[in-house]
Tab-separated table of C-alpha atoms and ligand atoms in Angstrom:
chain	number	residue	atom	x	y	z
A	168	PRO	CA	0.000	0.000	0.000
A	169	ASN	CA	1.216	3.515	-0.769
A	170	LEU	CA	1.418	6.336	1.711
A	171	SER	CA	-1.927	7.951	0.921
A	172	ASP	CA	-3.775	4.662	1.453
A	173	ASP	CA	-2.221	4.339	4.837
A	174	ASP	CA	-2.631	7.943	5.846
A	175	GLY	CA	-4.401	7.915	9.163
A	176	LEU	CA	-4.365	4.142	9.434
A	177	LEU	CA	-0.827	4.035	10.752
A	178	LYS	CA	-1.185	6.866	13.249
A	179	PHE	CA	-1.164	6.151	16.983
A	180	PRO	CA	-4.546	7.388	18.244
A	181	ASP	CA	-4.537	9.406	21.462
A	182	ASP	CA	-6.072	6.587	23.467
A	183	LEU	CA	-3.241	4.165	22.608
A	184	MET	CA	-0.390	3.831	25.100
A	185	ILE	CA	2.953	2.294	24.233
A	186	GLY	CA	4.862	0.562	26.987
A	187	VAL	CA	7.662	-1.815	27.850
A	188	SER	CA	7.669	-4.913	30.023
A	189	THR	CA	9.905	-6.784	32.470
A	190	SER	CA	9.320	-9.426	35.136
A	191	ALA	CA	10.769	-9.775	38.621
A	192	TYR	CA	12.477	-13.157	38.468
A	193	GLN	CA	13.902	-12.565	35.024
A	194	THR	CA	15.621	-9.309	35.968
A	195	GLU	CA	15.950	-8.599	39.694
A	196	GLY	CA	18.611	-11.010	40.943
A	197	ALA	CA	19.326	-10.312	44.654
A	198	TRP	CA	17.838	-13.730	45.261
A	199	ASP	CA	18.674	-13.885	48.977
A	200	ILE	CA	18.894	-10.200	49.859
A	201	ASP	CA	16.938	-8.094	52.372
A	202	GLY	CA	14.855	-10.904	53.780
A	203	LYS	CA	13.816	-12.611	50.536
A	204	SER	CA	13.295	-16.371	50.764
A	205	PRO	CA	14.093	-18.737	47.889
A	206	SER	CA	11.411	-18.885	45.227
A	207	ASN	CA	10.353	-21.974	43.278
A	208	TRP	CA	12.782	-20.839	40.564
A	209	ASP	CA	15.709	-20.269	42.941
A	210	GLU	CA	15.222	-23.763	44.288
A	211	TYR	CA	14.884	-25.324	40.864
A	212	THR	CA	17.835	-23.559	39.234
A	213	HIS	CA	20.034	-24.411	42.225
A	214	VAL	CA	19.019	-28.062	42.403
A	215	LYS	CA	19.429	-28.436	38.643
A	216	ASN	CA	22.704	-26.542	38.724
A	217	PHE	CA	21.791	-23.971	36.148
A	218	THR	CA	24.940	-22.169	35.002
A	219	PRO	CA	24.418	-19.343	34.690
A	220	ASN	CA	21.362	-18.965	36.881
A	221	ALA	CA	19.276	-15.943	37.923
A	222	ASP	CA	20.921	-15.252	41.298
A	223	ILE	CA	22.061	-11.925	39.876
A	224	ALA	CA	20.162	-11.836	36.555
A	225	CYS	CA	20.222	-8.187	35.363
A	226	ASP	CA	20.776	-7.006	38.958
A	227	SER	CA	17.719	-4.805	38.503
A	228	TYR	CA	17.074	-4.986	42.242
A	229	HIS	CA	20.003	-2.573	42.564
A	230	LYS	CA	19.911	-0.983	39.116
A	231	TYR	CA	16.200	-0.218	38.932
A	232	LYS	CA	16.742	3.524	38.599
A	233	GLU	CA	18.842	3.014	35.503
A	234	ASP	CA	16.227	0.672	34.000
A	235	ILE	CA	13.391	3.071	34.646
A	236	LYS	CA	15.368	5.956	33.210
A	237	LEU	CA	16.127	3.923	30.076
A	238	ALA	CA	12.433	3.177	29.602
A	239	ALA	CA	11.405	6.776	30.202
A	240	ASN	CA	14.048	8.067	27.800
A	241	ALA	CA	12.559	5.938	25.047
A	242	ASN	CA	9.215	7.729	25.534
A	243	PHE	CA	7.360	4.695	26.910
A	244	LYS	CA	4.233	5.521	28.880
A	245	PHE	CA	3.542	2.149	30.542
A	246	PHE	CA	6.217	0.437	32.611
A	247	ARG	CA	5.115	-3.169	33.147
A	248	MET	CA	6.814	-5.105	35.952
A	249	SER	CA	5.991	-7.880	38.397
A	250	LEU	CA	6.511	-8.251	42.134
A	251	SER	CA	8.451	-11.021	43.815
A	252	TRP	CA	6.114	-12.925	46.127
A	253	SER	CA	8.987	-14.515	48.063
A	254	ARG	CA	10.403	-11.057	48.782
A	255	ILE	CA	7.131	-9.700	50.154
A	256	LEU	CA	5.958	-12.789	52.056
A	257	PRO	CA	9.103	-14.903	52.608
A	258	THR	CA	7.322	-17.641	54.561
A	259	GLY	CA	4.146	-17.316	52.539
A	260	SER	CA	2.349	-16.365	55.732
A	261	LEU	CA	0.698	-13.064	56.591
A	262	GLU	CA	2.518	-13.160	59.902
A	263	ASN	CA	5.824	-12.362	58.220
A	264	ILE	CA	5.423	-9.368	55.978
A	265	ASN	CA	8.839	-8.229	54.804
A	266	TYR	CA	8.762	-4.445	55.055
A	267	ASP	CA	12.179	-4.156	53.426
A	268	ALA	CA	10.567	-5.537	50.289
A	269	ILE	CA	7.555	-3.259	50.615
A	270	ASN	CA	9.846	-0.262	50.944
A	271	HIS	CA	11.938	-1.398	48.016
A	272	TYR	CA	8.930	-1.649	45.716
A	273	LYS	CA	7.586	1.685	46.972
A	274	LYS	CA	10.847	3.253	45.842
A	275	VAL	CA	10.656	1.483	42.483
A	276	LEU	CA	7.036	2.431	41.824
A	277	ASN	CA	7.572	6.024	42.859
A	278	GLU	CA	10.579	6.204	40.577
A	279	VAL	CA	8.461	4.973	37.655
A	280	LYS	CA	5.985	7.758	38.319
A	281	LYS	CA	8.672	10.351	38.898
A	282	GLN	CA	10.052	9.488	35.456
A	283	GLY	CA	6.625	10.198	33.956
A	284	MET	CA	5.463	6.640	33.352
A	285	ILE	CA	2.460	4.655	34.555
A	286	PRO	CA	3.309	1.475	36.464
A	287	PHE	CA	1.472	-1.651	35.242
A	288	VAL	CA	1.961	-4.261	37.933
A	289	THR	CA	1.675	-8.042	37.652
A	290	LEU	CA	1.174	-9.859	40.942
A	291	TYR	CA	2.356	-13.197	39.640
A	292	HIS	CA	4.809	-13.779	36.825
A	293	TRP	CA	5.587	-17.418	37.739
A	294	ASP	CA	7.679	-17.072	40.926
A	295	HIS	CA	6.375	-17.923	44.406
A	296	PRO	CA	7.899	-18.920	47.760
A	297	ALA	CA	9.524	-22.327	47.213
A	298	ILE	CA	7.839	-23.838	50.271
A	299	PHE	CA	4.519	-23.874	48.407
A	300	ASP	CA	5.803	-26.573	46.093
A	301	LYS	CA	5.991	-28.927	49.079
A	302	PHE	CA	2.217	-29.172	48.924
A	303	GLY	CA	2.041	-29.286	45.132
A	304	GLY	CA	2.137	-25.611	44.182
A	305	TRP	CA	-0.678	-24.634	41.847
A	306	ASN	CA	-1.953	-28.196	41.759
A	307	SER	CA	-3.195	-27.600	45.287
A	308	GLU	CA	-6.186	-25.477	46.275
A	309	LYS	CA	-4.093	-24.153	49.158
A	310	MET	CA	-2.435	-21.943	46.588
A	311	ILE	CA	-5.713	-20.073	46.129
A	312	ILE	CA	-5.699	-18.985	49.769
A	313	ALA	CA	-1.994	-18.176	49.630
A	314	PHE	CA	-2.525	-15.991	46.564
A	315	ASN	CA	-5.372	-14.115	48.254
A	316	ASN	CA	-3.137	-13.379	51.247
A	317	TYR	CA	-0.329	-12.134	49.059
A	318	ALA	CA	-2.688	-9.975	46.972
A	319	GLN	CA	-4.129	-8.420	50.099
A	320	VAL	CA	-0.698	-7.304	51.319
A	321	VAL	CA	0.204	-5.964	47.894
A	322	PHE	CA	-3.034	-4.016	47.455
A	323	LYS	CA	-2.931	-2.605	50.960
A	324	ASN	CA	0.538	-1.219	50.377
A	325	PHE	CA	0.461	-0.270	46.719
A	326	ALA	CA	-3.123	0.305	45.570
A	327	SER	CA	-2.793	4.015	46.240
A	328	ILE	CA	0.287	4.189	43.960
A	329	VAL	CA	-0.704	1.735	41.221
A	330	LYS	CA	-3.764	1.959	38.961
A	331	PHE	CA	-3.156	-0.896	36.518
A	332	TRP	CA	-3.009	-4.446	37.794
A	333	THR	CA	-2.641	-7.908	36.392
A	334	THR	CA	-3.263	-10.903	38.624
A	335	ILE	CA	-1.512	-13.712	36.744
A	336	ASN	CA	0.712	-13.714	33.679
A	337	GLU	CA	-0.021	-16.475	31.147
A	338	PRO	CA	-1.579	-19.073	33.445
A	339	ILE	CA	-1.673	-21.687	30.689
A	340	ALA	CA	2.009	-21.389	29.796
A	341	TYR	CA	2.900	-21.870	33.451
A	342	CYS	CA	0.478	-24.751	33.983
A	343	TYR	CA	1.406	-26.539	30.783
A	344	TYR	CA	5.154	-26.369	31.253
A	345	GLU	CA	5.298	-26.690	35.042
A	346	HIS	CA	2.477	-29.086	35.805
A	347	GLY	CA	2.259	-30.924	32.515
A	348	LYS	CA	5.562	-31.264	30.769
A	349	GLY	CA	7.674	-31.018	33.896
A	350	PHE	CA	10.129	-28.708	32.147
A	351	LEU	CA	9.872	-26.068	34.830
A	352	PRO	CA	9.754	-26.176	38.632
A	353	PRO	CA	8.592	-28.224	40.444
A	354	GLY	CA	9.132	-30.543	37.474
A	355	ASP	CA	5.888	-32.531	37.725
A	356	THR	CA	4.957	-34.624	34.754
A	357	PHE	CA	1.247	-34.827	35.045
A	358	GLU	CA	0.031	-34.413	31.507
A	359	GLY	CA	-3.648	-34.676	30.845
A	360	ARG	CA	-4.527	-33.582	34.354
A	361	GLY	CA	-1.926	-31.286	35.903
A	362	PRO	CA	-2.439	-28.356	33.543
A	363	TYR	CA	-6.229	-28.516	33.924
A	364	ILE	CA	-6.082	-28.540	37.727
A	365	CYS	CA	-3.462	-25.832	37.834
A	366	GLY	CA	-5.465	-23.734	35.350
A	367	GLN	CA	-8.625	-24.067	37.406
A	368	ASN	CA	-6.878	-23.111	40.642
A	369	MET	CA	-5.345	-20.078	38.972
A	370	LEU	CA	-8.669	-19.064	37.471
A	371	ILE	CA	-10.399	-19.210	40.843
A	372	ALA	CA	-7.498	-17.467	42.584
A	373	HIS	CA	-7.634	-14.750	39.939
A	374	ALA	CA	-11.399	-14.288	40.295
A	375	GLN	CA	-11.277	-14.070	44.083
A	376	VAL	CA	-8.477	-11.534	43.961
A	377	TYR	CA	-10.415	-9.501	41.387
A	378	HIS	CA	-13.400	-9.353	43.747
A	379	LEU	CA	-11.168	-8.582	46.718
A	380	PHE	CA	-9.730	-5.650	44.810
A	381	LYS	CA	-13.108	-4.315	43.716
A	382	LYS	CA	-14.546	-4.596	47.198
A	383	LYS	CA	-11.737	-3.139	49.244
A	384	TYR	CA	-9.142	-1.360	47.145
A	385	ASN	CA	-10.855	-0.069	44.014
A	386	ASN	CA	-11.131	3.498	45.259
A	387	TYR	CA	-7.606	3.825	46.596
A	388	ASN	CA	-7.012	5.226	43.130
A	389	PRO	CA	-9.685	6.549	40.728
A	390	ASN	CA	-10.280	4.468	37.576
A	391	SER	CA	-8.172	1.526	38.706
A	392	GLN	CA	-8.186	-1.523	36.460
A	393	ILE	CA	-7.424	-5.146	37.156
A	394	GLY	CA	-7.356	-8.129	34.836
A	395	ILE	CA	-5.585	-11.295	33.734
A	396	VAL	CA	-3.139	-11.855	30.844
A	397	ASN	CA	-3.501	-14.771	28.475
A	398	ALA	CA	-1.049	-15.755	25.777
A	399	CYS	CA	-3.023	-16.325	22.596
A	400	TRP	CA	-1.479	-17.767	19.481
A	401	ASN	CA	-3.364	-17.490	16.252
A	402	PHE	CA	-4.214	-20.619	14.268
A	403	TYR	CA	-4.547	-21.105	10.540
A	404	PRO	CA	-6.052	-24.257	9.077
A	405	ALA	CA	-3.463	-26.205	7.051
A	406	ASN	CA	-6.064	-26.464	4.268
A	407	SER	CA	-9.602	-25.301	3.692
A	408	SER	CA	-11.201	-28.601	4.679
A	409	GLU	CA	-9.612	-28.304	8.097
A	410	SER	CA	-11.026	-24.916	9.073
A	411	GLU	CA	-12.723	-26.329	12.158
A	412	SER	CA	-9.327	-27.349	13.569
A	413	ALA	CA	-8.245	-23.715	13.883
A	414	VAL	CA	-11.428	-22.817	15.743
A	415	ILE	CA	-10.928	-25.725	18.146
A	416	ALA	CA	-7.260	-24.858	18.671
A	417	PHE	CA	-8.310	-21.337	19.621
A	418	GLN	CA	-10.604	-22.740	22.299
A	419	TYR	CA	-7.880	-24.926	23.821
A	420	ASN	CA	-5.360	-22.117	23.812
A	421	CYS	CA	-6.913	-18.663	24.179
A	422	GLY	CA	-10.462	-19.745	24.953
A	423	TRP	CA	-9.661	-22.115	27.809
A	424	LEU	CA	-9.253	-19.349	30.382
A	425	SER	CA	-10.778	-16.463	28.414
A	426	ASN	CA	-14.178	-18.036	27.844
A	427	PRO	CA	-14.916	-18.360	31.597
A	428	ILE	CA	-14.177	-14.645	32.060
A	429	PHE	CA	-15.265	-12.954	28.836
A	430	SER	CA	-18.046	-15.029	27.278
A	431	LYS	CA	-21.704	-14.408	28.053
A	432	LYS	CA	-22.262	-17.950	29.250
A	433	GLY	CA	-19.026	-18.294	31.199
A	434	ASP	CA	-17.416	-21.700	31.896
A	435	TYR	CA	-14.800	-23.521	29.814
A	436	PRO	CA	-15.457	-23.762	26.068
A	437	ASP	CA	-18.015	-26.486	25.246
A	438	ILE	CA	-15.636	-28.222	22.866
A	439	MET	CA	-13.087	-28.657	25.671
A	440	LYS	CA	-15.608	-30.018	28.122
A	441	GLN	CA	-17.044	-32.395	25.555
A	442	ARG	CA	-13.800	-33.777	24.086
A	443	ILE	CA	-11.952	-34.208	27.372
A	444	LYS	CA	-14.926	-36.038	28.810
A	445	GLU	CA	-15.123	-38.324	25.757
A	446	ASN	CA	-11.403	-39.002	25.912
A	447	SER	CA	-11.538	-39.692	29.627
A	448	TYR	CA	-14.350	-42.245	29.154
A	449	LEU	CA	-12.389	-43.878	26.329
A	450	GLU	CA	-9.512	-44.242	28.755
A	451	GLY	CA	-11.810	-46.071	31.173
A	452	LEU	CA	-12.142	-43.214	33.634
A	453	SER	CA	-15.502	-42.506	35.225
A	454	THR	CA	-15.108	-38.725	35.339
A	455	SER	CA	-13.553	-36.162	33.056
A	456	ARG	CA	-9.914	-35.216	33.541
A	457	LEU	CA	-11.045	-31.614	33.163
A	458	PRO	CA	-12.375	-30.589	36.566
A	459	GLU	CA	-15.854	-29.108	36.603
A	460	LEU	CA	-16.664	-25.524	37.415
A	461	SER	CA	-19.741	-25.370	39.625
A	462	LYS	CA	-22.557	-22.916	38.875
A	463	SER	CA	-21.424	-20.656	41.672
A	464	MET	CA	-17.824	-20.756	40.446
A	465	ILE	CA	-18.923	-19.890	36.926
A	466	LYS	CA	-20.748	-16.901	38.353
A	467	LEU	CA	-17.793	-15.896	40.509
A	468	ILE	CA	-15.417	-15.972	37.534
A	469	LYS	CA	-17.548	-14.323	34.850
A	470	GLY	CA	-16.637	-10.719	34.097
A	471	THR	CA	-13.566	-10.644	36.329
A	472	SER	CA	-11.296	-8.648	34.047
A	473	ASP	CA	-11.551	-4.946	33.282
A	474	TYR	CA	-9.597	-5.490	30.068
A	475	PHE	CA	-8.422	-8.313	27.838
A	476	GLY	CA	-4.705	-8.811	28.611
A	477	LEU	CA	-3.056	-10.315	25.527
A	478	ASN	CA	0.460	-11.623	25.032
A	479	TYR	CA	0.995	-12.330	21.354
A	480	TYR	CA	4.160	-13.866	19.968
A	481	THR	CA	3.390	-16.365	17.248
A	482	SER	CA	0.976	-18.613	15.345
A	483	ARG	CA	0.581	-22.197	14.133
A	484	MET	CA	-1.026	-24.150	11.303
A	485	THR	CA	-3.601	-26.722	12.403
A	486	ASN	CA	-5.177	-29.916	11.173
A	487	ASN	CA	-7.458	-32.538	12.670
A	488	VAL	CA	-5.985	-35.716	14.140
A	489	LYS	CA	-7.427	-38.750	15.872
A	490	LYS	CA	-7.099	-38.953	19.626
A	491	SER	CA	-3.703	-40.328	20.483
A	492	GLN	CA	-3.247	-42.748	23.341
A	493	SER	CA	-1.273	-40.339	25.458
A	494	GLU	CA	-3.012	-37.953	27.789
A	495	LYS	CA	-1.844	-34.508	26.851
A	496	TRP	CA	-3.900	-31.419	27.060
A	497	PHE	CA	-3.334	-30.515	23.473
A	498	ASP	CA	-4.035	-34.071	22.340
A	499	ASP	CA	-7.420	-33.720	23.947
A	500	SER	CA	-8.201	-31.125	21.321
A	501	GLY	CA	-7.920	-33.531	18.396
A	502	VAL	CA	-5.819	-30.885	16.667
A	503	ASP	CA	-2.226	-31.048	15.573
A	504	MET	CA	-0.116	-27.916	15.258
A	505	THR	CA	2.674	-27.323	12.782
A	506	ILE	CA	4.903	-24.503	11.659
A	507	ASN	CA	4.438	-23.253	8.124
A	508	ASN	CA	7.878	-23.442	6.520
A	509	GLU	CA	7.267	-20.151	4.756
A	510	TRP	CA	7.218	-18.322	8.067
A	511	PRO	CA	10.566	-16.776	9.046
A	512	MET	CA	11.932	-18.261	12.268
A	513	ASP	CA	13.193	-16.567	15.391
A	514	VAL	CA	16.169	-18.067	17.261
A	515	ALA	CA	13.603	-19.386	19.748
A	516	ALA	CA	12.386	-22.555	18.033
A	517	TRP	CA	8.788	-22.032	19.169
A	518	LEU	CA	8.561	-18.616	17.571
A	519	PRO	CA	7.893	-18.392	13.844
A	520	ILE	CA	7.232	-14.764	12.940
A	521	VAL	CA	3.597	-14.257	11.912
A	522	PRO	CA	2.555	-10.598	12.229
A	523	GLU	CA	-0.861	-11.074	10.623
A	524	GLY	CA	-1.612	-13.463	13.503
A	525	LEU	CA	-1.753	-10.455	15.817
A	526	GLY	CA	-4.235	-8.561	13.626
A	527	ASP	CA	-6.365	-11.683	13.188
A	528	MET	CA	-6.296	-12.411	16.915
A	529	LEU	CA	-7.443	-8.861	17.699
A	530	ARG	CA	-10.366	-9.275	15.294
A	531	ILE	CA	-11.271	-12.645	16.837
A	532	ILE	CA	-11.252	-11.129	20.334
A	533	LYS	CA	-13.412	-8.254	19.126
A	534	ASN	CA	-16.002	-10.564	17.587
A	535	LYS	CA	-16.023	-13.282	20.235
A	536	TYR	CA	-15.949	-11.213	23.371
A	537	LYS	CA	-17.841	-8.047	22.440
A	538	ASN	CA	-14.888	-5.810	21.703
A	539	PRO	CA	-13.362	-5.476	25.171
A	540	PRO	CA	-10.534	-3.014	25.776
A	541	VAL	CA	-7.370	-4.938	24.858
A	542	TYR	CA	-3.993	-4.392	26.443
A	543	ILE	CA	-1.303	-6.113	24.412
A	544	LEU	CA	1.115	-6.730	27.264
A	545	GLU	CA	3.862	-8.706	25.522
A	546	ASN	CA	5.133	-8.905	21.964
A	547	GLY	CA	8.713	-9.501	20.904
A	548	ILE	CA	11.421	-11.870	19.640
A	549	ALA	CA	14.778	-13.214	20.771
A	550	SER	CA	16.631	-12.648	17.471
A	551	ASP	CA	19.105	-11.228	17.386
A	552	GLY	CA	21.728	-10.734	20.102
A	553	ASN	CA	23.231	-7.976	18.014
A	554	ARG	CA	23.078	-4.345	19.138
A	555	TYR	CA	22.095	-3.610	15.534
A	556	ASP	CA	18.972	-5.729	15.933
A	557	LEU	CA	17.319	-5.283	12.598
A	558	GLU	CA	15.211	-8.449	12.924
A	559	ARG	CA	13.673	-7.243	16.178
A	560	THR	CA	13.039	-3.768	14.774
A	561	LYS	CA	11.263	-5.265	11.755
A	562	TYR	CA	9.244	-7.520	14.047
A	563	PHE	CA	7.994	-4.512	16.016
A	564	TYR	CA	7.224	-2.624	12.821
A	565	SER	CA	5.185	-5.434	11.286
A	566	HIS	CA	3.306	-6.250	14.484
A	567	MET	CA	2.567	-2.623	15.357
A	568	LYS	CA	1.316	-2.121	11.827
A	569	GLU	CA	-1.116	-5.039	12.188
A	570	MET	CA	-2.221	-3.668	15.540
A	571	LEU	CA	-2.820	-0.175	14.134
A	572	ILE	CA	-4.822	-1.489	11.192
A	573	ALA	CA	-6.931	-3.608	13.535
A	574	LYS	CA	-7.566	-0.553	15.686
A	575	ASN	CA	-7.915	2.202	13.115
A	576	ARG	CA	-9.633	0.295	10.325
A	577	ASP	CA	-11.493	-2.508	12.139
A	578	ASP	CA	-12.303	-0.691	15.393
A	579	CYS	CA	-10.646	-3.249	17.631
A	580	ASN	CA	-10.528	-1.595	21.026
A	581	VAL	CA	-6.739	-1.793	21.562
A	582	LYS	CA	-5.623	0.495	24.374
A	583	ALA	CA	-2.000	-0.488	24.864
A	584	TYR	CA	0.905	-2.057	23.061
A	585	VAL	CA	3.642	-3.174	25.428
A	586	VAL	CA	6.957	-4.485	24.154
A	587	TRP	CA	8.625	-7.602	25.574
A	588	SER	CA	11.203	-6.821	26.866
A	589	LEU	CA	13.239	-3.901	28.173
A	590	LEU	CA	16.309	-6.001	28.976
A	591	ASP	CA	18.122	-9.113	27.813
A	592	SER	CA	17.024	-11.113	30.834
A	593	PHE	CA	16.911	-14.604	32.321
A	594	GLU	CA	14.826	-16.488	29.781
A	595	TRP	CA	13.664	-19.307	32.100
A	596	VAL	CA	14.999	-22.720	30.991
A	597	ALA	CA	16.748	-21.078	28.031
A	598	ARG	CA	18.923	-19.155	30.554
A	599	TYR	CA	20.439	-16.209	28.679
A	600	SER	CA	20.493	-17.792	25.233
A	601	GLN	CA	17.361	-15.961	24.052
A	602	PRO	CA	17.863	-12.234	24.446
A	603	PHE	CA	14.446	-10.539	24.093
A	604	GLY	CA	15.679	-7.081	25.185
A	605	ILE	CA	15.628	-3.782	23.354
A	606	VAL	CA	18.520	-3.020	25.682
A	607	HIS	CA	21.560	-5.291	25.640
A	608	VAL	CA	22.796	-6.457	29.044
A	609	ASP	CA	26.375	-7.649	29.383
A	610	HIS	CA	25.890	-10.743	31.535
A	611	ASN	CA	29.639	-11.347	31.606
A	612	SER	CA	30.310	-8.091	33.367
A	613	PRO	CA	29.760	-7.686	37.123
A	614	HIS	CA	28.231	-4.306	36.273
A	615	ARG	CA	25.633	-5.851	33.969
A	616	THR	CA	26.238	-2.905	31.664
A	617	ARG	CA	23.181	-1.847	29.662
A	618	THR	CA	23.455	-0.701	26.041
A	619	PRO	CA	20.356	0.265	24.047
A	620	LYS	CA	19.979	-1.554	20.729
A	621	THR	CA	18.777	-0.184	17.413
A	622	SER	CA	15.200	-1.299	18.168
A	623	TYR	CA	15.263	0.876	21.305
A	624	TYR	CA	16.053	4.022	19.325
A	625	TRP	CA	13.607	3.048	16.619
A	626	LEU	CA	10.758	2.636	19.134
A	627	LYS	CA	11.691	5.938	20.762
A	628	ASP	CA	11.395	7.621	17.397
A	629	MET	CA	8.049	5.982	16.521
A	630	ILE	CA	6.504	6.842	19.888
A	631	HIS	CA	7.654	10.410	19.442
A	632	GLN	CA	6.189	10.648	15.932
A	633	ARG	CA	3.080	8.680	16.936
A	634	ALA	CA	2.871	7.099	13.495
A	635	LEU	CA	4.543	4.352	11.493
A	636	PRO	CA	5.839	4.940	7.969
A	637	SER	CA	3.909	3.048	5.292
A	638	THR	CA	6.876	0.787	4.635
A	639	PHE	CA	9.725	-0.253	6.872
A	640	ILE	CA	12.695	2.099	6.647
A	641	THR	CA	15.958	0.413	7.614
A	642	PRO	CA	17.445	2.307	10.551
A	643	LEU	CA	20.997	3.574	10.391
A	644	HIS	CA	23.861	1.719	11.960
A	645	PRO	CA	25.228	2.701	14.393
A	646	PRO	CA	21.981	4.102	15.773
A	647	LYS	CA	21.636	7.826	15.849
A	648	ILE	CA	21.594	8.790	19.526
A	649	ILE	CA	18.734	11.177	20.267
B	279	GBH	C1	6.328	-15.198	27.712
B	279	GBH	O1	5.813	-16.497	27.603
B	279	GBH	C2	6.629	-14.937	29.171
B	279	GBH	O2	5.559	-14.224	29.758
B	279	GBH	C3	7.921	-14.205	29.405
B	279	GBH	O3	8.281	-14.311	30.747
B	279	GBH	C4	8.990	-14.718	28.486
B	279	GBH	O4	10.217	-14.096	28.718
B	279	GBH	C5	8.546	-14.475	27.069
B	279	GBH	O5	7.363	-15.147	26.817
B	279	GBH	C6	9.538	-14.948	26.026
B	279	GBH	O6	9.638	-16.340	26.025
B	279	GBH	O7	11.308	-23.988	24.486
B	279	GBH	O8	9.680	-25.542	23.652
B	279	GBH	O9	10.126	-25.423	26.015
B	279	GBH	C7	5.676	-17.015	26.303
B	279	GBH	C8	5.250	-18.466	26.386
B	279	GBH	C9	6.068	-20.515	27.259
B	279	GBH	C10	6.911	-19.643	25.223
B	279	GBH	C11	7.252	-21.456	27.355
B	279	GBH	C12	8.095	-20.585	25.304
B	279	GBH	C13	8.860	-22.702	26.079
B	279	GBH	C14	8.809	-23.528	24.836
B	279	GBH	N1	6.413	-19.324	26.511
B	279	GBH	N2	7.724	-21.781	26.027
B	279	GBH	S1	10.065	-24.723	24.756
């Protein structure tokens, strides 16, 4: 399309905020400092001898002012971060509130505001006091109570400073990898059941915390908002006779925990309930492996998000398959997922680059869930480690373009686009091999020196201009420092 076609379409409307994201465990380090207890991840990385691990990570616990300044200098308006549960409640109990941690986060949050940004705070980005794993972590209902306690302390101390809240980041990714595949702590392999139980406990914990917030803390700050973030991949049928497979895949991925909150009827998607029950009976079980949500639970959960929190990274092709013998949550769908070999690949093997998937996902959300306000809270790639990160810059261009077209042409109610991530940080089991940052961090230096990449300067420029050019213009190397 030429410039005149795009005129207007590629402008950033006034109600669109651009932000940048981090998470506590991936950046803070200071794993045993100022009263913090070991988290599930500290325990796991130590037991498994991760080298390097996240004991220091980006040392953001000490270098937070520099990080916040970097974000502010790039013109970002939202600063998304998470809190470390094991810092705030080291024993998990309300009897031991760690005021050093509270004071630390007060300083951080006030710094964000002082630098002219709006803090967007996630309560739970996958790290919790390690002791909880002794009773099964999120596979136990005890976690629901523990999460309520933690949320209460956080809200009491920070609800007057923070307006934008997220309860849980990507519940399904956590549940699938931690309680299904056993890749992540505590390393359970409980496929076919673990993820469903974990997902249900998180959903209930989320809903209770939403209600707690609305009842007691909503007016600490006018127009506060609280919601959940789901990672949604988009699905394309491998051929036209398989179109149903893409619809089903959506329900097992995005719909699983979105339907109970955003649909009119509530509850898990019908196709999930039906297929998992059928599969369970075929396996000789007398009840479904997917736990049931009672009527009162369905009611409790419905509507518990002030916005649709969306992390979008990638997409898959789908086709129908017969039920396999193994019990895996995705097998229950009867859908197989593949990567189209025409899609360019990121260095992360799970991440083919499919920008149109973001636009299509936004249109699906609009049509399925009555056009809720959407906060895109993560979007990014790990390629490349280079400071002249052309691949990443192009990725942001193509995804922001899709987002703007969905908003400006199709009236999708997108309110925020938040980049993942500010820093090259601890990328979970991939350690430091997948640098998602727009700022390079030298993990070999004790200073963890930060150097902005080309994508950082490019984003700064775009946010300043509040419009994208109609075609991608290759930025200069080395970046022009503005
Ligand atoms: C997000 O999850 C997370 O919220 C964020 O913390 C993370 O840094 C970011 O993505 C980038 O990865 O290698 O086959 O075991 C995205 C969902 C779930 C995708 C785990 C990668 C591991 C796939 N992620 N998954 S594999």
